Amino acid sequence: MTSTASPSSAPVAIVTAASQGIGEACARTLSARGYRLALLARSQALGALAQELGGVHVVGSVTDPRDLEKLVHATLNAYGRIDAVVNNTGHPPRGELLQISDEEWHAALDLVILNAIRMTRLVTPVMLAAKKGAIVNISTIGAIQPDLAFPVSTVLRAGLNGFAKLFAQRYADSGLRMNNVLPGRIASYPQPDERVREIPARRLGTVAEVSAAVAFLASDEASYVNGQSIIVDGGLVRGV
């Protein structure tokens, strides 16, 4: 893809599912750290956030390849560069392990994994030309500590771990990085008291704590962190 805008020294970040929750927090944190933004979400409310933060936006879905391509084109047309991408998305369906339908599994594949792969295909040539770029995938601790309450998310987000490892193997020597952030139980939606009591920190995490980890991985401060899954969970994951 080619750009029509002249480049600037200020970095540019794409954030998907950016209208609320972790996605919105990532957009606000990156904006506060000097990034120019391109945002994607299904909600029409996204326009107000983009205007507030001085960014561009596309109303669309992470599951639609045409919307992702439109977003990347809009980013290049506006800014002429892409320095970082935050692949955030919604939640796949829940249910009893063996009662989840094939259709739900296939839809979740689009939502959880293929959105990140498709976005990566689009931005990698741009980043290769710049010899630099960082991609951060928002995942979940279920990727490494399976939870029967979230079977589809657990299975599919584990695939993001492997994808990040493979991307790092293939593109690290070209200056490109991909890492995952694995939030635990975050206060972006209500959770039962018993699930809060299981957390060693005895509280839910905040979206700001997640977005701070994302901003670190997107920055040059994390220049030697590649193919990793960074846990933000208050000590909940017990595996070594």
GROMACS .gro file of C-alpha atoms in nm:
model
  240
    1MET     CA    1   0.000   0.000   0.000
    2THR     CA    2   0.117   0.353  -0.071
    3SER     CA    3   0.043   0.667   0.126
    4THR     CA    4  -0.069   1.011   0.015
    5ALA     CA    5   0.034   1.198   0.329
    6SER     CA    6   0.378   1.329   0.410
    7PRO     CA    7   0.543   1.154   0.707
    8SER     CA    8   0.582   1.322   1.044
    9SER     CA    9   0.806   1.241   1.336
   10ALA     CA   10   0.510   1.165   1.564
   11PRO     CA   11   0.438   0.790   1.575
   12VAL     CA   12   0.109   0.645   1.451
   13ALA     CA   13  -0.092   0.366   1.613
   14ILE     CA   14  -0.394   0.169   1.495
   15VAL     CA   15  -0.629   0.048   1.769
   16THR     CA   16  -0.921  -0.184   1.696
   17ALA     CA   17  -1.238  -0.233   1.905
   18ALA     CA   18  -1.150   0.110   2.040
   19SER     CA   19  -1.488   0.253   2.139
   20GLN     CA   20  -1.492   0.124   2.498
   21GLY     CA   21  -1.315  -0.084   2.761
   22ILE     CA   22  -0.956  -0.191   2.703
   23GLY     CA   23  -0.954  -0.064   2.345
   24GLU     CA   24  -1.060   0.287   2.447
   25ALA     CA   25  -0.806   0.285   2.730
   26CYS     CA   26  -0.531   0.187   2.486
   27ALA     CA   27  -0.631   0.471   2.253
   28ARG     CA   28  -0.625   0.725   2.536
   29THR     CA   29  -0.294   0.603   2.678
   30LEU     CA   30  -0.122   0.602   2.339
   31SER     CA   31  -0.260   0.947   2.259
   32ALA     CA   32  -0.127   1.080   2.590
   33ARG     CA   33   0.215   0.942   2.494
   34GLY     CA   34   0.222   1.129   2.166
   35TYR     CA   35   0.080   0.880   1.916
   36ARG     CA   36  -0.148   0.987   1.636
   37LEU     CA   37  -0.437   0.744   1.615
   38ALA     CA   38  -0.649   0.549   1.371
   39LEU     CA   39  -0.940   0.376   1.540
   40LEU     CA   40  -1.184   0.101   1.444
   41ALA     CA   41  -1.504  -0.012   1.616
   42ARG     CA   42  -1.861  -0.102   1.527
   43SER     CA   43  -2.010   0.171   1.743
   44GLN     CA   44  -2.103   0.506   1.592
   45ALA     CA   45  -1.980   0.657   1.920
   46LEU     CA   46  -1.626   0.596   1.795
   47GLY     CA   47  -1.638   0.923   1.603
   48ALA     CA   48  -1.663   1.129   1.922
   49LEU     CA   49  -1.359   0.954   2.071
   50ALA     CA   50  -1.158   0.999   1.752
   51GLN     CA   51  -1.248   1.368   1.743
   52GLU     CA   52  -1.154   1.411   2.109
   53LEU     CA   53  -0.815   1.248   2.055
   54GLY     CA   54  -0.752   1.411   1.718
   55GLY     CA   55  -0.746   1.083   1.527
   56VAL     CA   56  -0.911   0.926   1.226
   57HIS     CA   57  -1.162   0.645   1.250
   58VAL     CA   58  -1.350   0.380   1.058
   59VAL     CA   59  -1.679   0.235   1.177
   60GLY     CA   60  -1.657  -0.136   1.105
   61SER     CA   61  -1.585  -0.482   1.237
   62VAL     CA   62  -1.257  -0.660   1.303
   63THR     CA   63  -1.414  -0.968   1.144
   64ASP     CA   64  -1.458  -0.797   0.806
   65PRO     CA   65  -1.139  -0.796   0.596
   66ARG     CA   66  -1.274  -0.503   0.394
   67ASP     CA   67  -1.309  -0.290   0.707
   68LEU     CA   68  -0.954  -0.372   0.814
   69GLU     CA   69  -0.822  -0.278   0.471
   70LYS     CA   70  -1.024   0.044   0.478
   71LEU     CA   71  -0.872   0.128   0.817
   72VAL     CA   72  -0.516   0.073   0.699
   73HIS     CA   73  -0.578   0.283   0.387
   74ALA     CA   74  -0.729   0.561   0.598
   75THR     CA   75  -0.428   0.552   0.832
   76LEU     CA   76  -0.177   0.580   0.550
   77ASN     CA   77  -0.376   0.850   0.375
   78ALA     CA   78  -0.392   1.056   0.694
   79TYR     CA   79  -0.043   1.000   0.833
   80GLY     CA   80   0.180   0.824   0.583
   81ARG     CA   81   0.310   0.570   0.835
   82ILE     CA   82   0.210   0.297   1.079
   83ASP     CA   83   0.434   0.244   1.381
   84ALA     CA   84   0.216   0.031   1.606
   85VAL     CA   85  -0.100  -0.177   1.593
   86VAL     CA   86  -0.313  -0.286   1.886
   87ASN     CA   87  -0.529  -0.581   1.782
   88ASN     CA   88  -0.814  -0.567   2.029
   89THR     CA   89  -1.146  -0.745   1.983
   90GLY     CA   90  -1.464  -0.851   2.157
   91HIS     CA   91  -1.545  -1.167   2.347
   92PRO     CA   92  -1.627  -1.497   2.173
   93PRO     CA   93  -1.930  -1.700   2.284
   94ARG     CA   94  -1.939  -1.888   2.612
   95GLY     CA   95  -2.112  -2.213   2.690
   96GLU     CA   96  -2.077  -2.576   2.789
   97LEU     CA   97  -1.760  -2.714   2.629
   98LEU     CA   98  -1.917  -2.968   2.393
   99GLN     CA   99  -2.240  -2.780   2.329
  100ILE     CA  100  -2.082  -2.488   2.142
  101SER     CA  101  -2.180  -2.515   1.777
  102ASP     CA  102  -1.949  -2.536   1.477
  103GLU     CA  103  -2.088  -2.202   1.361
  104GLU     CA  104  -1.991  -2.039   1.691
  105TRP     CA  105  -1.639  -2.183   1.673
  106HIS     CA  106  -1.595  -2.060   1.315
  107ALA     CA  107  -1.727  -1.712   1.402
  108ALA     CA  108  -1.491  -1.697   1.699
  109LEU     CA  109  -1.198  -1.792   1.476
  110ASP     CA  110  -1.269  -1.478   1.272
  111LEU     CA  111  -1.307  -1.271   1.587
  112VAL     CA  112  -1.008  -1.391   1.786
  113ILE     CA  113  -0.732  -1.507   1.549
  114LEU     CA  114  -0.801  -1.424   1.186
  115ASN     CA  115  -0.856  -1.056   1.263
  116ALA     CA  116  -0.500  -1.034   1.397
  117ILE     CA  117  -0.358  -1.234   1.106
  118ARG     CA  118  -0.541  -1.025   0.847
  119MET     CA  119  -0.431  -0.698   1.007
  120THR     CA  120  -0.075  -0.825   1.025
  121ARG     CA  121  -0.078  -0.907   0.654
  122LEU     CA  122  -0.189  -0.552   0.579
  123VAL     CA  123   0.059  -0.362   0.796
  124THR     CA  124   0.370  -0.580   0.766
  125PRO     CA  125   0.474  -0.444   0.422
  126VAL     CA  126   0.442  -0.089   0.557
  127MET     CA  127   0.651  -0.173   0.862
  128LEU     CA  128   0.909  -0.360   0.657
  129ALA     CA  129   0.956  -0.053   0.440
  130ALA     CA  130   1.015   0.152   0.756
  131LYS     CA  131   1.236  -0.123   0.905
  132LYS     CA  132   1.042  -0.089   1.229
  133GLY     CA  133   0.703  -0.168   1.377
  134ALA     CA  134   0.527  -0.315   1.681
  135ILE     CA  135   0.208  -0.521   1.693
  136VAL     CA  136   0.036  -0.594   2.023
  137ASN     CA  137  -0.249  -0.847   2.046
  138ILE     CA  138  -0.493  -0.823   2.335
  139SER     CA  139  -0.547  -1.179   2.457
  140THR     CA  140  -0.640  -1.326   2.797
  141ILE     CA  141  -0.483  -1.533   3.072
  142GLY     CA  142  -0.703  -1.818   2.953
  143ALA     CA  143  -0.447  -1.866   2.677
  144ILE     CA  144  -0.207  -2.012   2.934
  145GLN     CA  145  -0.440  -2.101   3.224
  146PRO     CA  146  -0.749  -2.266   3.069
  147ASP     CA  147  -1.083  -2.168   3.217
  148LEU     CA  148  -1.397  -2.376   3.155
  149ALA     CA  149  -1.602  -2.059   3.196
  150PHE     CA  150  -1.449  -1.931   2.869
  151PRO     CA  151  -1.385  -2.239   2.653
  152VAL     CA  152  -1.378  -2.076   2.308
  153SER     CA  153  -1.158  -1.790   2.422
  154THR     CA  154  -0.922  -2.029   2.601
  155VAL     CA  155  -0.868  -2.250   2.297
  156LEU     CA  156  -0.843  -1.984   2.029
  157ARG     CA  157  -0.644  -1.721   2.214
  158ALA     CA  158  -0.379  -1.984   2.283
  159GLY     CA  159  -0.327  -1.973   1.907
  160LEU     CA  160  -0.221  -1.608   1.933
  161ASN     CA  161   0.071  -1.718   2.150
  162GLY     CA  162   0.197  -1.940   1.870
  163PHE     CA  163   0.133  -1.678   1.603
  164ALA     CA  164   0.335  -1.417   1.792
  165LYS     CA  165   0.624  -1.662   1.832
  166LEU     CA  166   0.622  -1.742   1.461
  167PHE     CA  167   0.599  -1.375   1.361
  168ALA     CA  168   0.897  -1.293   1.583
  169GLN     CA  169   1.100  -1.577   1.430
  170ARG     CA  170   1.021  -1.454   1.081
  171TYR     CA  171   1.050  -1.075   1.117
  172ALA     CA  172   1.258  -0.986   1.425
  173ASP     CA  173   1.570  -0.931   1.217
  174SER     CA  174   1.373  -0.684   1.003
  175GLY     CA  175   1.291  -0.465   1.303
  176LEU     CA  176   0.935  -0.588   1.353
  177ARG     CA  177   0.792  -0.709   1.683
  178MET     CA  178   0.474  -0.884   1.795
  179ASN     CA  179   0.373  -0.948   2.154
  180ASN     CA  180   0.054  -1.039   2.337
  181VAL     CA  181  -0.094  -0.884   2.651
  182LEU     CA  182  -0.287  -1.131   2.865
  183PRO     CA  183  -0.524  -0.949   3.101
  184GLY     CA  184  -0.673  -1.131   3.395
  185ARG     CA  185  -1.000  -1.025   3.552
  186ILE     CA  186  -1.048  -0.662   3.460
  187ALA     CA  187  -1.308  -0.414   3.586
  188SER     CA  188  -1.435  -0.342   3.235
  189TYR     CA  189  -1.745  -0.548   3.317
  190PRO     CA  190  -1.902  -0.677   3.643
  191GLN     CA  191  -1.765  -0.998   3.790
  192PRO     CA  192  -1.889  -1.212   4.081
  193ASP     CA  193  -1.732  -1.155   4.422
  194GLU     CA  194  -1.602  -1.512   4.434
  195ARG     CA  195  -1.396  -1.455   4.119
  196VAL     CA  196  -1.248  -1.139   4.271
  197ARG     CA  197  -1.157  -1.325   4.591
  198GLU     CA  198  -0.955  -1.576   4.386
  199ILE     CA  199  -0.718  -1.300   4.274
  200PRO     CA  200  -0.411  -1.268   4.501
  201ALA     CA  201  -0.431  -0.888   4.468
  202ARG     CA  202  -0.794  -0.914   4.595
  203ARG     CA  203  -0.919  -0.670   4.335
  204LEU     CA  204  -0.999  -0.648   3.968
  205GLY     CA  205  -0.745  -0.493   3.739
  206THR     CA  206  -0.812  -0.167   3.559
  207VAL     CA  207  -0.816  -0.096   3.189
  208ALA     CA  208  -0.547   0.166   3.255
  209GLU     CA  209  -0.316  -0.103   3.393
  210VAL     CA  210  -0.367  -0.310   3.079
  211SER     CA  211  -0.317  -0.015   2.846
  212ALA     CA  212   0.007   0.079   3.024
  213ALA     CA  213   0.147  -0.265   2.941
  214VAL     CA  214   0.030  -0.227   2.581
  215ALA     CA  215   0.194   0.114   2.550
  216PHE     CA  216   0.521  -0.025   2.682
  217LEU     CA  217   0.522  -0.308   2.428
  218ALA     CA  218   0.442  -0.064   2.148
  219SER     CA  219   0.730   0.164   2.245
  220ASP     CA  220   1.104   0.154   2.180
  221GLU     CA  221   1.149   0.075   2.550
  222ALA     CA  222   1.042  -0.279   2.459
  223SER     CA  223   1.271  -0.302   2.157
  224TYR     CA  224   1.414  -0.638   2.271
  225VAL     CA  225   1.080  -0.791   2.374
  226ASN     CA  226   0.945  -1.003   2.091
  227GLY     CA  227   0.711  -1.300   2.060
  228GLN     CA  228   0.614  -1.284   2.425
  229SER     CA  229   0.291  -1.301   2.624
  230ILE     CA  230   0.288  -1.046   2.905
  231ILE     CA  231   0.049  -1.126   3.191
  232VAL     CA  232  -0.143  -0.848   3.369
  233ASP     CA  233  -0.347  -1.036   3.628
  234GLY     CA  234  -0.272  -0.943   3.989
  235GLY     CA  235  -0.096  -1.276   4.045
  236LEU     CA  236  -0.383  -1.500   3.934
  237VAL     CA  237  -0.190  -1.727   3.696
  238ARG     CA  238  -0.028  -2.003   3.901
  239GLY     CA  239   0.185  -2.173   3.639
  240VAL     CA  240   0.563  -2.129   3.647
   0.00000   0.00000   0.00000
